[in-house]
Short mmCIF file of C-alpha atoms in Angstrom, two decimals:
data_model
loop_
_atom_site.label_atom_id
_atom_site.label_comp_id
_atom_site.label_asym_id
_atom_site.label_seq_id
_atom_site.Cartn_x
_atom_site.Cartn_y
_atom_site.Cartn_z
CA UNK O 1 86.02 74.40 82.45
CA UNK O 2 88.15 72.51 84.92
CA UNK O 3 91.56 73.49 86.25
CA UNK O 4 93.51 70.33 85.52
CA UNK O 5 96.91 71.92 84.94
CA UNK O 6 98.75 71.07 88.16
CA UNK O 7 101.93 73.03 87.30
CA UNK O 8 99.85 76.18 86.78
CA UNK O 9 98.10 75.67 90.11
CA UNK O 10 101.41 75.04 91.88
CA UNK O 11 102.95 78.14 90.31
CA UNK O 12 100.06 80.34 91.39
CA UNK O 13 100.04 79.10 94.98
CA UNK O 14 103.85 79.34 95.19
CA UNK O 15 103.66 82.95 94.05
CA UNK O 16 100.90 83.71 96.52
CA UNK O 17 102.48 82.02 99.52
CA UNK O 18 105.98 83.39 98.94
CA UNK O 19 104.82 86.98 98.48
CA UNK O 20 102.58 86.71 101.54
CA UNK O 21 105.42 85.42 103.68
CA UNK O 22 107.80 88.12 102.51
CA UNK O 23 105.32 90.97 102.88
CA UNK O 24 103.40 89.57 105.87
CA UNK O 25 100.26 90.20 103.85
CA UNK O 26 98.26 87.04 104.42
CA UNK O 27 96.76 86.38 107.82
CA UNK O 28 94.45 83.69 109.10
CA UNK O 29 94.65 79.98 109.62
CA UNK O 30 93.14 76.97 107.98
CA UNK O 31 89.92 77.53 109.88
CA UNK O 32 86.99 77.69 109.41
CA UNK O 33 86.11 74.30 107.97
CA UNK O 34 85.29 74.42 104.31
CA UNK O 35 81.62 74.05 103.48
CA UNK O 36 79.63 74.01 100.27
CA UNK O 37 77.32 76.93 99.58
CA UNK O 38 73.95 76.89 97.89
CA UNK O 39 73.19 78.00 94.36
CA UNK O 40 73.20 81.76 93.85
CA UNK O 41 70.47 82.90 91.47
CA UNK O 42 70.76 86.23 89.68
CA UNK O 43 67.92 86.30 87.14
CA UNK O 44 68.86 89.53 85.35
CA UNK O 45 70.14 90.40 81.91
CA UNK O 46 73.72 91.08 82.99
CA UNK O 47 73.94 88.78 86.00
CA UNK O 48 72.57 85.38 84.91
CA UNK O 49 71.75 82.50 87.25
CA UNK O 50 75.04 81.55 88.85
CA UNK O 51 76.82 79.64 91.56
CA UNK O 52 79.71 81.37 93.27
CA UNK O 53 82.79 79.15 93.60
CA UNK O 54 83.06 77.72 97.09
CA UNK O 55 86.18 77.11 99.13
CA UNK O 56 85.77 73.35 98.82
CA UNK O 57 88.26 71.75 96.49
CA UNK O 58 89.88 68.44 95.48
CA UNK O 59 92.27 66.50 97.64
CA UNK O 60 95.50 68.47 97.36
CA UNK O 61 97.43 67.17 100.37
CA UNK O 62 99.84 65.25 98.17
CA UNK O 63 100.98 68.44 96.44
CA UNK O 64 101.71 70.45 99.59
CA UNK O 65 105.33 69.32 99.98
CA UNK O 66 106.07 70.32 96.40
CA UNK O 67 104.49 73.72 96.94
CA UNK O 68 106.34 74.28 100.23
CA UNK O 69 109.67 73.62 98.48
CA UNK O 70 108.63 75.92 95.65
CA UNK O 71 107.71 78.62 98.17
CA UNK O 72 111.14 78.34 99.79
CA UNK O 73 112.95 78.68 96.46
CA UNK O 74 110.76 81.61 95.44
CA UNK O 75 111.49 83.30 98.77
CA UNK O 76 115.22 82.90 98.27
CA UNK O 77 115.00 84.64 94.90
CA UNK O 78 112.73 87.39 96.21
CA UNK O 79 115.00 88.10 99.17
CA UNK O 80 118.06 88.22 96.91
CA UNK O 81 116.30 90.71 94.62
CA UNK O 82 114.80 92.90 97.34
CA UNK O 83 117.71 92.96 99.78
CA UNK O 84 120.60 92.63 97.34
CA UNK O 85 122.28 89.82 99.28
CA UNK O 86 124.06 86.63 98.25
CA UNK O 87 122.23 83.33 97.97
CA UNK O 88 123.62 81.89 101.20
CA UNK O 89 122.33 84.80 103.28
CA UNK O 90 119.06 84.77 101.35
CA UNK O 91 118.59 81.07 102.13
CA UNK O 92 119.03 81.76 105.85
CA UNK O 93 116.49 84.58 105.64
CA UNK O 94 114.07 82.39 103.67
CA UNK O 95 114.40 79.56 106.19
CA UNK O 96 113.52 81.97 109.00
CA UNK O 97 110.47 83.23 107.13
CA UNK O 98 109.37 79.68 106.40
CA UNK O 99 109.67 78.71 110.05
CA UNK O 100 107.51 81.67 111.02
CA UNK O 101 104.81 81.39 108.42
CA UNK O 102 104.78 78.43 106.03
CA UNK O 103 102.04 76.41 107.70
CA UNK O 104 101.28 73.38 105.47
CA UNK O 105 97.63 73.53 106.55
CA UNK O 106 97.35 77.10 105.26
CA UNK O 107 99.10 76.20 102.01
CA UNK O 108 96.75 73.25 101.57
CA UNK O 109 93.75 75.53 102.09
CA UNK O 110 95.15 78.01 99.57
CA UNK O 111 95.40 75.21 97.02
CA UNK O 112 91.85 73.99 97.72
CA UNK O 113 90.42 77.51 97.39
CA UNK O 114 92.37 78.13 94.19
CA UNK O 115 91.36 74.82 92.60
CA UNK O 116 87.67 75.29 93.41
CA UNK O 117 87.70 78.86 92.12
CA UNK O 118 89.35 77.88 88.86
CA UNK O 119 86.88 75.02 88.38
CA UNK O 120 83.87 77.29 88.87
CA UNK O 121 84.77 80.84 87.86
CA UNK O 122 82.64 80.79 84.66
CA UNK O 123 79.51 80.91 86.84
CA UNK O 124 80.70 83.77 89.07
CA UNK O 125 78.03 86.51 89.29
CA UNK O 126 80.45 89.22 88.19
CA UNK O 127 80.38 88.14 84.55
CA UNK O 128 82.58 85.12 85.19
CA UNK O 129 81.72 83.52 81.86
CA UNK O 130 83.62 86.33 80.12
CA UNK O 131 86.87 85.92 82.10
CA UNK O 132 90.03 84.32 80.82
CA UNK O 133 91.83 81.78 83.00
CA UNK O 134 94.54 84.36 83.65
CA UNK O 135 91.96 86.87 84.88
CA UNK O 136 90.33 84.27 87.12
CA UNK O 137 93.71 83.35 88.61
CA UNK O 138 94.50 87.03 89.18
CA UNK O 139 91.20 87.55 91.01
CA UNK O 140 91.55 84.69 93.49
CA UNK O 141 95.24 85.33 94.18
CA UNK O 142 94.45 89.02 94.74
CA UNK O 143 91.59 88.17 97.09
CA UNK O 144 93.74 85.87 99.20
CA UNK O 145 96.52 88.44 99.35
CA UNK O 146 94.17 91.23 100.42
CA UNK O 147 91.72 89.36 102.64
CA UNK O 148 93.87 86.50 103.90
CA UNK O 149 93.28 82.82 103.38
CA UNK O 150 90.76 82.16 106.15
CA UNK O 151 88.60 85.20 105.33
CA UNK O 152 88.64 84.35 101.62
CA UNK O 153 87.32 80.89 102.48
CA UNK O 154 84.58 82.39 104.63
CA UNK O 155 83.62 84.89 101.95
CA UNK O 156 83.31 82.18 99.34
CA UNK O 157 81.28 79.94 101.64
CA UNK O 158 78.97 82.74 102.79
CA UNK O 159 78.45 84.43 99.41
CA UNK O 160 74.81 84.84 98.40
CA UNK O 161 72.61 87.22 96.45
CA UNK O 162 71.15 89.64 98.95
CA UNK O 163 71.76 89.95 102.65
CA UNK O 164 75.53 90.42 102.65
CA UNK O 165 77.25 93.43 104.21
CA UNK O 166 78.70 96.09 101.93
CA UNK O 167 82.17 95.28 103.26
CA UNK O 168 81.87 91.59 102.39
CA UNK O 169 80.29 92.33 99.02
CA UNK O 170 83.09 94.73 98.13
CA UNK O 171 85.66 92.12 99.17
CA UNK O 172 84.12 89.74 96.60
CA UNK O 173 83.86 92.29 93.79
CA UNK O 174 86.99 94.44 94.10
CA UNK O 175 89.54 91.70 93.27
CA UNK O 176 87.56 90.97 90.11
CA UNK O 177 87.39 94.65 89.19
CA UNK O 178 91.15 94.88 89.67
CA UNK O 179 91.83 91.99 87.29
CA UNK O 180 89.28 92.39 84.49
CA UNK O 181 87.95 95.15 82.26
CA UNK O 182 84.42 95.43 83.63
CA UNK O 183 83.30 97.93 81.00
CA UNK O 184 84.36 95.66 78.15
CA UNK O 185 82.67 92.69 79.80
CA UNK O 186 79.43 94.57 80.39
CA UNK O 187 79.36 95.49 76.71
CA UNK O 188 80.01 91.87 75.77
CA UNK O 189 77.24 90.69 78.09
CA UNK O 190 74.71 93.22 76.82
CA UNK O 191 75.56 92.23 73.27
CA UNK O 192 75.25 88.52 74.00
CA UNK O 193 71.78 88.88 75.56
CA UNK O 194 70.54 91.04 72.68
CA UNK O 195 69.88 94.36 74.41
CA UNK O 196 68.20 96.45 71.69
CA UNK O 197 69.47 99.90 72.69
CA UNK O 198 72.55 101.45 71.17
CA UNK O 199 75.31 100.49 73.62
CA UNK O 200 77.37 103.65 73.12
CA UNK O 201 74.33 105.66 74.14
CA UNK O 202 73.24 103.27 76.89
CA UNK O 203 76.64 103.29 78.61
CA UNK O 204 77.59 106.90 77.95
CA UNK O 205 79.07 108.37 81.11
CA UNK O 206 79.26 105.02 82.92
CA UNK O 207 82.67 104.33 84.48
CA UNK O 208 84.15 101.07 85.70
CA UNK O 209 83.84 102.00 89.37
CA UNK O 210 80.11 102.44 88.85
CA UNK O 211 79.82 99.04 87.20
CA UNK O 212 81.51 97.51 90.25
CA UNK O 213 78.78 98.98 92.48
CA UNK O 214 76.13 97.20 90.39
CA UNK O 215 77.67 93.88 91.33
CA UNK O 216 78.18 94.85 94.95
CA UNK O 217 74.41 95.40 94.92
CA UNK O 218 73.90 91.81 93.72
CA UNK O 219 75.40 90.56 96.98
CA UNK O 220 73.86 93.17 99.29
CA UNK O 221 70.35 93.51 97.82
CA UNK O 222 69.92 90.69 95.32
CA UNK O 223 68.59 91.00 91.76
CA UNK O 224 66.33 93.91 92.69
CA UNK O 225 69.30 95.86 94.00
CA UNK O 226 71.29 95.10 90.88
CA UNK O 227 68.47 96.21 88.59
CA UNK O 228 67.98 99.42 90.58
CA UNK O 229 71.68 100.27 90.47
CA UNK O 230 71.86 99.45 86.77
CA UNK O 231 68.84 101.58 85.89
CA UNK O 232 70.35 104.55 87.71
CA UNK O 233 73.59 104.26 85.78
CA UNK O 234 72.49 103.69 82.20
CA UNK O 235 70.45 105.90 79.91
CA UNK O 236 67.19 104.04 79.45
CA UNK O 237 65.91 106.65 76.97
CA UNK O 238 68.41 105.54 74.32
CA UNK O 239 67.03 104.52 70.93
CA UNK O 240 67.45 101.04 69.56
CA UNK O 241 70.59 100.29 67.63
CA UNK O 242 70.35 100.76 63.85
#
């Protein structure tokens, strides 16, 4: 599935950039240079062979001016709402914020990261094929807000199964866990691959936070780590479904 809806992309990046400017929540610059990562294989029942979206994206330079203007207008409205001031004063405040933080290079990188993510999210190791477009958008916008643009790019470029630090692995998984229902998606995945055990029994006592640790283990310890974490969480003595 490709993200070919330019207005949706522009809206998402406008929302991201304006909120980051207002809240000073997004750090980093357009560095490092975007690179393409290798295929990420996860040969397990609930984490199929996948490729994590990389920070590389299509040529978006021509859309930056439009986004910058959209960011300015969004800032004006946010400042009016938050500070209860008239539009003229809000425009002055927005202009000051734009001068301090609206770097076109950063906005362009945001757009490239977003576009690549939306093109490739169905192959994300954390059950990406079960996400909706809205959930995928939520995950990448949340990641850039929390981690900053430059670190998000590095995380996407460096992502691999096994060998990542817990901190980096959590940074890749937590935005997804925030935006999707991991328990529902695990059930859907187990159903789709034909797991014979009764799912209510198999997942009894498992909570969403625990499911998130299974996918952190994919990045820190690879398929073996995922399988070990999964086997500790589910009840493998469950009978087959009737």
